[in-house]
């Protein structure tokens, strides 16, 4: 994790949990942002009008649909709709949403504030330890493993499932002790838990 990302995480720590994101979504229905993809160092005010811009976007849907831009090395710039900058109160929300979207891909991100916008890019230097540290900042158990090294996960599928379940339960207990009712076990939101 680079120093800029670490400092931003520290600034907004503790990072939002899925429960907080869910509650924020309920209070701010149809929350949309302007976004644009830009090559590193190429941002200008005209970037908001480029062919890679996405005005009035639902951040989750837009990132899933356009993720290839980030994989190709472009940076995602996020601002409030029609403003060209981002109000500070949305930064921890957006960081948590971006991580929640990326957790399935097991992709670590770099975050920074530039020109009063949140800038997000893929952390290409992250190793398995960086990923674990990164995702734990967001109260998720990083499940990405480097298969070239012995991870301690049993070969037998049943034993491996039991081992990973125990790891998740231990992690959930640690986070529940740290955050209380703010923490939801696993990678869930209240709608998912209530449906079970």
PDB file of C-alpha atoms in Angstrom:
ATOM      1  CA  UNK A   1       0.000   0.000   0.000  1.00  0.00           C
ATOM      2  CA  UNK A   2       1.531   3.345  -0.983  1.00  0.00           C
ATOM      3  CA  UNK A   3       1.928   6.174   1.539  1.00  0.00           C
ATOM      4  CA  UNK A   4      -0.739   8.409  -0.040  1.00  0.00           C
ATOM      5  CA  UNK A   5      -3.324   5.618   0.215  1.00  0.00           C
ATOM      6  CA  UNK A   6      -2.245   4.777   3.763  1.00  0.00           C
ATOM      7  CA  UNK A   7      -2.571   8.436   4.838  1.00  0.00           C
ATOM      8  CA  UNK A   8      -6.033   8.755   3.268  1.00  0.00           C
ATOM      9  CA  UNK A   9      -7.163   5.567   5.027  1.00  0.00           C
ATOM     10  CA  UNK A  10      -5.760   6.901   8.314  1.00  0.00           C
ATOM     11  CA  UNK A  11      -7.563  10.221   7.763  1.00  0.00           C
ATOM     12  CA  UNK A  12     -10.949   8.487   7.462  1.00  0.00           C
ATOM     13  CA  UNK A  13     -10.240   5.560   9.778  1.00  0.00           C
ATOM     14  CA  UNK A  14     -11.996   3.474  10.794  1.00  0.00           C
ATOM     15  CA  UNK A  15     -13.131   2.870   7.243  1.00  0.00           C
ATOM     16  CA  UNK A  16     -16.835   2.387   6.673  1.00  0.00           C
ATOM     17  CA  UNK A  17     -18.348  -1.037   7.073  1.00  0.00           C
ATOM     18  CA  UNK A  18     -20.946  -2.515   4.731  1.00  0.00           C
ATOM     19  CA  UNK A  19     -23.612  -1.597   7.277  1.00  0.00           C
ATOM     20  CA  UNK A  20     -22.610   2.084   7.171  1.00  0.00           C
ATOM     21  CA  UNK A  21     -22.529   2.055   3.357  1.00  0.00           C
ATOM     22  CA  UNK A  22     -25.966   0.425   3.271  1.00  0.00           C
ATOM     23  CA  UNK A  23     -27.380   3.002   5.709  1.00  0.00           C
ATOM     24  CA  UNK A  24     -25.848   5.867   3.683  1.00  0.00           C
ATOM     25  CA  UNK A  25     -27.406   4.414   0.518  1.00  0.00           C
ATOM     26  CA  UNK A  26     -30.810   4.292   2.229  1.00  0.00           C
ATOM     27  CA  UNK A  27     -30.551   7.959   3.275  1.00  0.00           C
ATOM     28  CA  UNK A  28     -29.214   9.087  -0.114  1.00  0.00           C
ATOM     29  CA  UNK A  29     -31.283   7.208  -2.687  1.00  0.00           C
ATOM     30  CA  UNK A  30     -30.125   7.407  -6.299  1.00  0.00           C
ATOM     31  CA  UNK A  31     -26.733   8.791  -5.295  1.00  0.00           C
ATOM     32  CA  UNK A  32     -24.911   9.585  -8.554  1.00  0.00           C
ATOM     33  CA  UNK A  33     -21.432  10.891  -9.373  1.00  0.00           C
ATOM     34  CA  UNK A  34     -19.525  12.177 -12.386  1.00  0.00           C
ATOM     35  CA  UNK A  35     -16.579   9.965 -13.284  1.00  0.00           C
ATOM     36  CA  UNK A  36     -13.915   9.908 -15.936  1.00  0.00           C
ATOM     37  CA  UNK A  37     -11.010   7.638 -16.798  1.00  0.00           C
ATOM     38  CA  UNK A  38      -7.699   9.352 -17.471  1.00  0.00           C
ATOM     39  CA  UNK A  39      -4.161   8.206 -18.229  1.00  0.00           C
ATOM     40  CA  UNK A  40      -1.903   9.033 -15.234  1.00  0.00           C
ATOM     41  CA  UNK A  41      -0.763  12.664 -15.374  1.00  0.00           C
ATOM     42  CA  UNK A  42      -3.189  13.557 -18.193  1.00  0.00           C
ATOM     43  CA  UNK A  43      -6.141  14.986 -16.216  1.00  0.00           C
ATOM     44  CA  UNK A  44      -7.543  18.382 -17.237  1.00  0.00           C
ATOM     45  CA  UNK A  45     -10.909  20.121 -16.875  1.00  0.00           C
ATOM     46  CA  UNK A  46     -11.766  18.783 -20.363  1.00  0.00           C
ATOM     47  CA  UNK A  47     -11.482  15.202 -19.037  1.00  0.00           C
ATOM     48  CA  UNK A  48     -15.069  15.475 -17.755  1.00  0.00           C
ATOM     49  CA  UNK A  49     -16.211  15.793 -21.397  1.00  0.00           C
ATOM     50  CA  UNK A  50     -14.074  12.980 -22.823  1.00  0.00           C
ATOM     51  CA  UNK A  51     -15.399   9.755 -24.321  1.00  0.00           C
ATOM     52  CA  UNK A  52     -14.334   7.900 -21.138  1.00  0.00           C
ATOM     53  CA  UNK A  53     -16.430  10.143 -18.882  1.00  0.00           C
ATOM     54  CA  UNK A  54     -19.583   8.842 -17.228  1.00  0.00           C
ATOM     55  CA  UNK A  55     -21.800  11.676 -15.963  1.00  0.00           C
ATOM     56  CA  UNK A  56     -24.541  10.948 -13.421  1.00  0.00           C
ATOM     57  CA  UNK A  57     -23.316   7.421 -12.710  1.00  0.00           C
ATOM     58  CA  UNK A  58     -24.210   4.862 -10.104  1.00  0.00           C
ATOM     59  CA  UNK A  59     -20.664   4.165  -8.958  1.00  0.00           C
ATOM     60  CA  UNK A  60     -21.069   0.394  -8.512  1.00  0.00           C
ATOM     61  CA  UNK A  61     -22.684  -0.227 -11.888  1.00  0.00           C
ATOM     62  CA  UNK A  62     -20.262   2.074 -13.691  1.00  0.00           C
ATOM     63  CA  UNK A  63     -17.123   0.478 -12.172  1.00  0.00           C
ATOM     64  CA  UNK A  64     -18.293  -3.063 -12.943  1.00  0.00           C
ATOM     65  CA  UNK A  65     -19.160  -2.062 -16.520  1.00  0.00           C
ATOM     66  CA  UNK A  66     -15.915  -0.152 -17.186  1.00  0.00           C
ATOM     67  CA  UNK A  67     -13.396  -2.021 -15.010  1.00  0.00           C
ATOM     68  CA  UNK A  68     -11.165  -2.767 -18.024  1.00  0.00           C
ATOM     69  CA  UNK A  69     -10.056   0.879 -18.047  1.00  0.00           C
ATOM     70  CA  UNK A  70      -8.528   0.440 -14.582  1.00  0.00           C
ATOM     71  CA  UNK A  71      -6.930  -2.865 -15.557  1.00  0.00           C
ATOM     72  CA  UNK A  72      -5.381  -1.048 -18.543  1.00  0.00           C
ATOM     73  CA  UNK A  73      -3.723   1.418 -16.139  1.00  0.00           C
ATOM     74  CA  UNK A  74      -6.106   4.372 -16.327  1.00  0.00           C
ATOM     75  CA  UNK A  75      -7.105   6.310 -13.214  1.00  0.00           C
ATOM     76  CA  UNK A  76     -10.734   6.792 -12.213  1.00  0.00           C
ATOM     77  CA  UNK A  77     -11.578  10.363 -11.173  1.00  0.00           C
ATOM     78  CA  UNK A  78     -14.780  10.846  -9.154  1.00  0.00           C
ATOM     79  CA  UNK A  79     -16.643  14.120  -8.462  1.00  0.00           C
ATOM     80  CA  UNK A  80     -20.093  15.203  -7.374  1.00  0.00           C
ATOM     81  CA  UNK A  81     -22.477  15.462 -10.320  1.00  0.00           C
ATOM     82  CA  UNK A  82     -21.994  18.703 -12.266  1.00  0.00           C
ATOM     83  CA  UNK A  83     -19.439  20.155  -9.827  1.00  0.00           C
ATOM     84  CA  UNK A  84     -16.020  19.010 -11.024  1.00  0.00           C
ATOM     85  CA  UNK A  85     -15.028  18.285  -7.414  1.00  0.00           C
ATOM     86  CA  UNK A  86     -16.063  15.993  -4.579  1.00  0.00           C
ATOM     87  CA  UNK A  87     -17.509  17.003  -1.227  1.00  0.00           C
ATOM     88  CA  UNK A  88     -15.369  15.562   1.552  1.00  0.00           C
ATOM     89  CA  UNK A  89     -18.282  13.699   3.185  1.00  0.00           C
ATOM     90  CA  UNK A  90     -18.515  11.336   0.190  1.00  0.00           C
ATOM     91  CA  UNK A  91     -14.858  10.250   0.240  1.00  0.00           C
ATOM     92  CA  UNK A  92     -15.061   7.480   2.889  1.00  0.00           C
ATOM     93  CA  UNK A  93     -18.314   6.233   1.338  1.00  0.00           C
ATOM     94  CA  UNK A  94     -16.760   5.998  -2.133  1.00  0.00           C
ATOM     95  CA  UNK A  95     -13.586   4.348  -0.829  1.00  0.00           C
ATOM     96  CA  UNK A  96     -15.663   1.669   0.910  1.00  0.00           C
ATOM     97  CA  UNK A  97     -17.879   1.134  -2.157  1.00  0.00           C
ATOM     98  CA  UNK A  98     -14.852   0.819  -4.459  1.00  0.00           C
ATOM     99  CA  UNK A  99     -13.241  -1.744  -2.155  1.00  0.00           C
ATOM    100  CA  UNK A 100     -16.509  -3.669  -1.864  1.00  0.00           C
ATOM    101  CA  UNK A 101     -16.728  -3.858  -5.677  1.00  0.00           C
ATOM    102  CA  UNK A 102     -13.069  -4.899  -5.978  1.00  0.00           C
ATOM    103  CA  UNK A 103     -13.060  -7.508  -3.220  1.00  0.00           C
ATOM    104  CA  UNK A 104     -14.520 -10.071  -5.645  1.00  0.00           C
ATOM    105  CA  UNK A 105     -11.688  -9.335  -8.064  1.00  0.00           C
ATOM    106  CA  UNK A 106      -9.171  -9.399  -5.163  1.00  0.00           C
ATOM    107  CA  UNK A 107      -7.715  -6.159  -6.501  1.00  0.00           C
ATOM    108  CA  UNK A 108      -5.980  -3.676  -4.193  1.00  0.00           C
ATOM    109  CA  UNK A 109      -6.478  -0.005  -4.956  1.00  0.00           C
ATOM    110  CA  UNK A 110      -4.534   3.230  -4.625  1.00  0.00           C
ATOM    111  CA  UNK A 111      -6.502   6.277  -3.446  1.00  0.00           C
ATOM    112  CA  UNK A 112      -5.595   9.945  -3.475  1.00  0.00           C
ATOM    113  CA  UNK A 113      -7.279  13.338  -3.464  1.00  0.00           C
ATOM    114  CA  UNK A 114      -6.250  15.585  -6.358  1.00  0.00           C
ATOM    115  CA  UNK A 115      -7.984  18.735  -7.654  1.00  0.00           C
ATOM    116  CA  UNK A 116     -10.610  18.073  -4.944  1.00  0.00           C
ATOM    117  CA  UNK A 117     -11.561  14.765  -6.601  1.00  0.00           C
ATOM    118  CA  UNK A 118     -11.123  11.186  -5.431  1.00  0.00           C
ATOM    119  CA  UNK A 119      -8.683   9.421  -7.751  1.00  0.00           C
ATOM    120  CA  UNK A 120      -8.665   5.609  -7.769  1.00  0.00           C
ATOM    121  CA  UNK A 121      -6.274   3.265  -9.542  1.00  0.00           C
ATOM    122  CA  UNK A 122      -5.193  -0.377  -9.341  1.00  0.00           C
ATOM    123  CA  UNK A 123      -2.207  -0.965  -7.038  1.00  0.00           C
ATOM    124  CA  UNK A 124       0.100  -2.867  -9.372  1.00  0.00           C
ATOM    125  CA  UNK A 125       2.860  -3.264  -6.769  1.00  0.00           C
ATOM    126  CA  UNK A 126       0.729  -5.014  -4.135  1.00  0.00           C
ATOM    127  CA  UNK A 127       1.775  -8.477  -2.978  1.00  0.00           C
ATOM    128  CA  UNK A 128      -0.331 -10.873  -0.897  1.00  0.00           C
ATOM    129  CA  UNK A 129       0.672  -9.182   2.401  1.00  0.00           C
ATOM    130  CA  UNK A 130      -0.210  -5.727   1.002  1.00  0.00           C
ATOM    131  CA  UNK A 131      -3.596  -7.078  -0.085  1.00  0.00           C
ATOM    132  CA  UNK A 132      -4.288  -8.544   3.363  1.00  0.00           C
ATOM    133  CA  UNK A 133      -3.334  -5.238   5.029  1.00  0.00           C
ATOM    134  CA  UNK A 134      -5.391  -3.257   2.521  1.00  0.00           C
ATOM    135  CA  UNK A 135      -8.598  -5.272   2.852  1.00  0.00           C
ATOM    136  CA  UNK A 136      -8.335  -5.517   6.639  1.00  0.00           C
ATOM    137  CA  UNK A 137      -8.436  -1.711   6.760  1.00  0.00           C
ATOM    138  CA  UNK A 138     -11.934  -2.074   5.333  1.00  0.00           C
ATOM    139  CA  UNK A 139     -12.868  -4.841   7.805  1.00  0.00           C
ATOM    140  CA  UNK A 140     -12.889  -7.554   5.213  1.00  0.00           C
ATOM    141  CA  UNK A 141     -10.867 -10.701   5.282  1.00  0.00           C
ATOM    142  CA  UNK A 142      -8.638 -10.722   2.225  1.00  0.00           C
ATOM    143  CA  UNK A 143      -9.166 -14.028   0.448  1.00  0.00           C
ATOM    144  CA  UNK A 144      -6.547 -13.601  -2.241  1.00  0.00           C
ATOM    145  CA  UNK A 145      -3.751 -16.107  -1.879  1.00  0.00           C
ATOM    146  CA  UNK A 146      -0.460 -16.482  -3.659  1.00  0.00           C
ATOM    147  CA  UNK A 147      -0.571 -20.080  -4.850  1.00  0.00           C
ATOM    148  CA  UNK A 148       3.212 -20.220  -5.395  1.00  0.00           C
ATOM    149  CA  UNK A 149       3.784 -20.354  -1.646  1.00  0.00           C
ATOM    150  CA  UNK A 150       2.457 -22.597   1.110  1.00  0.00           C
ATOM    151  CA  UNK A 151      -0.530 -20.711   2.520  1.00  0.00           C
ATOM    152  CA  UNK A 152      -1.308 -23.273   5.217  1.00  0.00           C
ATOM    153  CA  UNK A 153      -4.650 -24.092   3.576  1.00  0.00           C
ATOM    154  CA  UNK A 154      -5.245 -27.856   3.610  1.00  0.00           C
ATOM    155  CA  UNK A 155      -5.293 -29.677   0.258  1.00  0.00           C
ATOM    156  CA  UNK A 156      -8.489 -31.577   1.110  1.00  0.00           C
ATOM    157  CA  UNK A 157     -11.502 -29.535  -0.007  1.00  0.00           C
ATOM    158  CA  UNK A 158     -13.589 -30.246   3.127  1.00  0.00           C
ATOM    159  CA  UNK A 159     -10.688 -29.452   5.461  1.00  0.00           C
ATOM    160  CA  UNK A 160      -9.903 -26.302   3.476  1.00  0.00           C
ATOM    161  CA  UNK A 161     -13.514 -25.140   3.764  1.00  0.00           C
ATOM    162  CA  UNK A 162     -13.461 -25.743   7.532  1.00  0.00           C
ATOM    163  CA  UNK A 163     -10.142 -23.896   7.817  1.00  0.00           C
ATOM    164  CA  UNK A 164     -11.369 -20.867   5.848  1.00  0.00           C
ATOM    165  CA  UNK A 165     -14.672 -20.824   7.765  1.00  0.00           C
ATOM    166  CA  UNK A 166     -12.728 -20.778  11.042  1.00  0.00           C
ATOM    167  CA  UNK A 167     -10.541 -17.935   9.729  1.00  0.00           C
ATOM    168  CA  UNK A 168     -13.657 -15.951   8.766  1.00  0.00           C
ATOM    169  CA  UNK A 169     -15.288 -16.606  12.160  1.00  0.00           C
ATOM    170  CA  UNK A 170     -12.124 -15.526  14.006  1.00  0.00           C
ATOM    171  CA  UNK A 171     -11.945 -12.396  11.892  1.00  0.00           C
ATOM    172  CA  UNK A 172     -15.662 -11.653  12.418  1.00  0.00           C
ATOM    173  CA  UNK A 173     -15.238 -12.024  16.180  1.00  0.00           C
ATOM    174  CA  UNK A 174     -12.221  -9.687  16.185  1.00  0.00           C
ATOM    175  CA  UNK A 175     -14.087  -7.059  14.167  1.00  0.00           C
ATOM    176  CA  UNK A 176     -17.284  -7.441  16.247  1.00  0.00           C
ATOM    177  CA  UNK A 177     -15.218  -6.766  19.395  1.00  0.00           C
ATOM    178  CA  UNK A 178     -13.630  -3.747  17.730  1.00  0.00           C
ATOM    179  CA  UNK A 179     -16.710  -2.233  16.052  1.00  0.00           C
ATOM    180  CA  UNK A 180     -19.737  -3.645  17.865  1.00  0.00           C
ATOM    181  CA  UNK A 181     -23.020  -3.225  15.977  1.00  0.00           C
ATOM    182  CA  UNK A 182     -21.328  -1.363  13.112  1.00  0.00           C
ATOM    183  CA  UNK A 183     -19.838  -4.646  11.893  1.00  0.00           C
ATOM    184  CA  UNK A 184     -21.731  -7.202   9.834  1.00  0.00           C
ATOM    185  CA  UNK A 185     -20.228 -10.701   9.588  1.00  0.00           C
ATOM    186  CA  UNK A 186     -18.742 -11.687   6.258  1.00  0.00           C
ATOM    187  CA  UNK A 187     -19.278  -9.469   3.257  1.00  0.00           C
ATOM    188  CA  UNK A 188     -22.975  -8.786   3.811  1.00  0.00           C
ATOM    189  CA  UNK A 189     -25.442  -5.945   4.038  1.00  0.00           C
ATOM    190  CA  UNK A 190     -28.607  -5.923   6.188  1.00  0.00           C
ATOM    191  CA  UNK A 191     -30.842  -6.827   3.206  1.00  0.00           C
ATOM    192  CA  UNK A 192     -28.785  -9.988   2.557  1.00  0.00           C
ATOM    193  CA  UNK A 193     -28.753 -11.005   6.227  1.00  0.00           C
ATOM    194  CA  UNK A 194     -32.498 -10.417   6.658  1.00  0.00           C
ATOM    195  CA  UNK A 195     -33.231 -12.523   3.574  1.00  0.00           C
ATOM    196  CA  UNK A 196     -31.415 -15.554   5.045  1.00  0.00           C
TER     197      UNK A 196
END
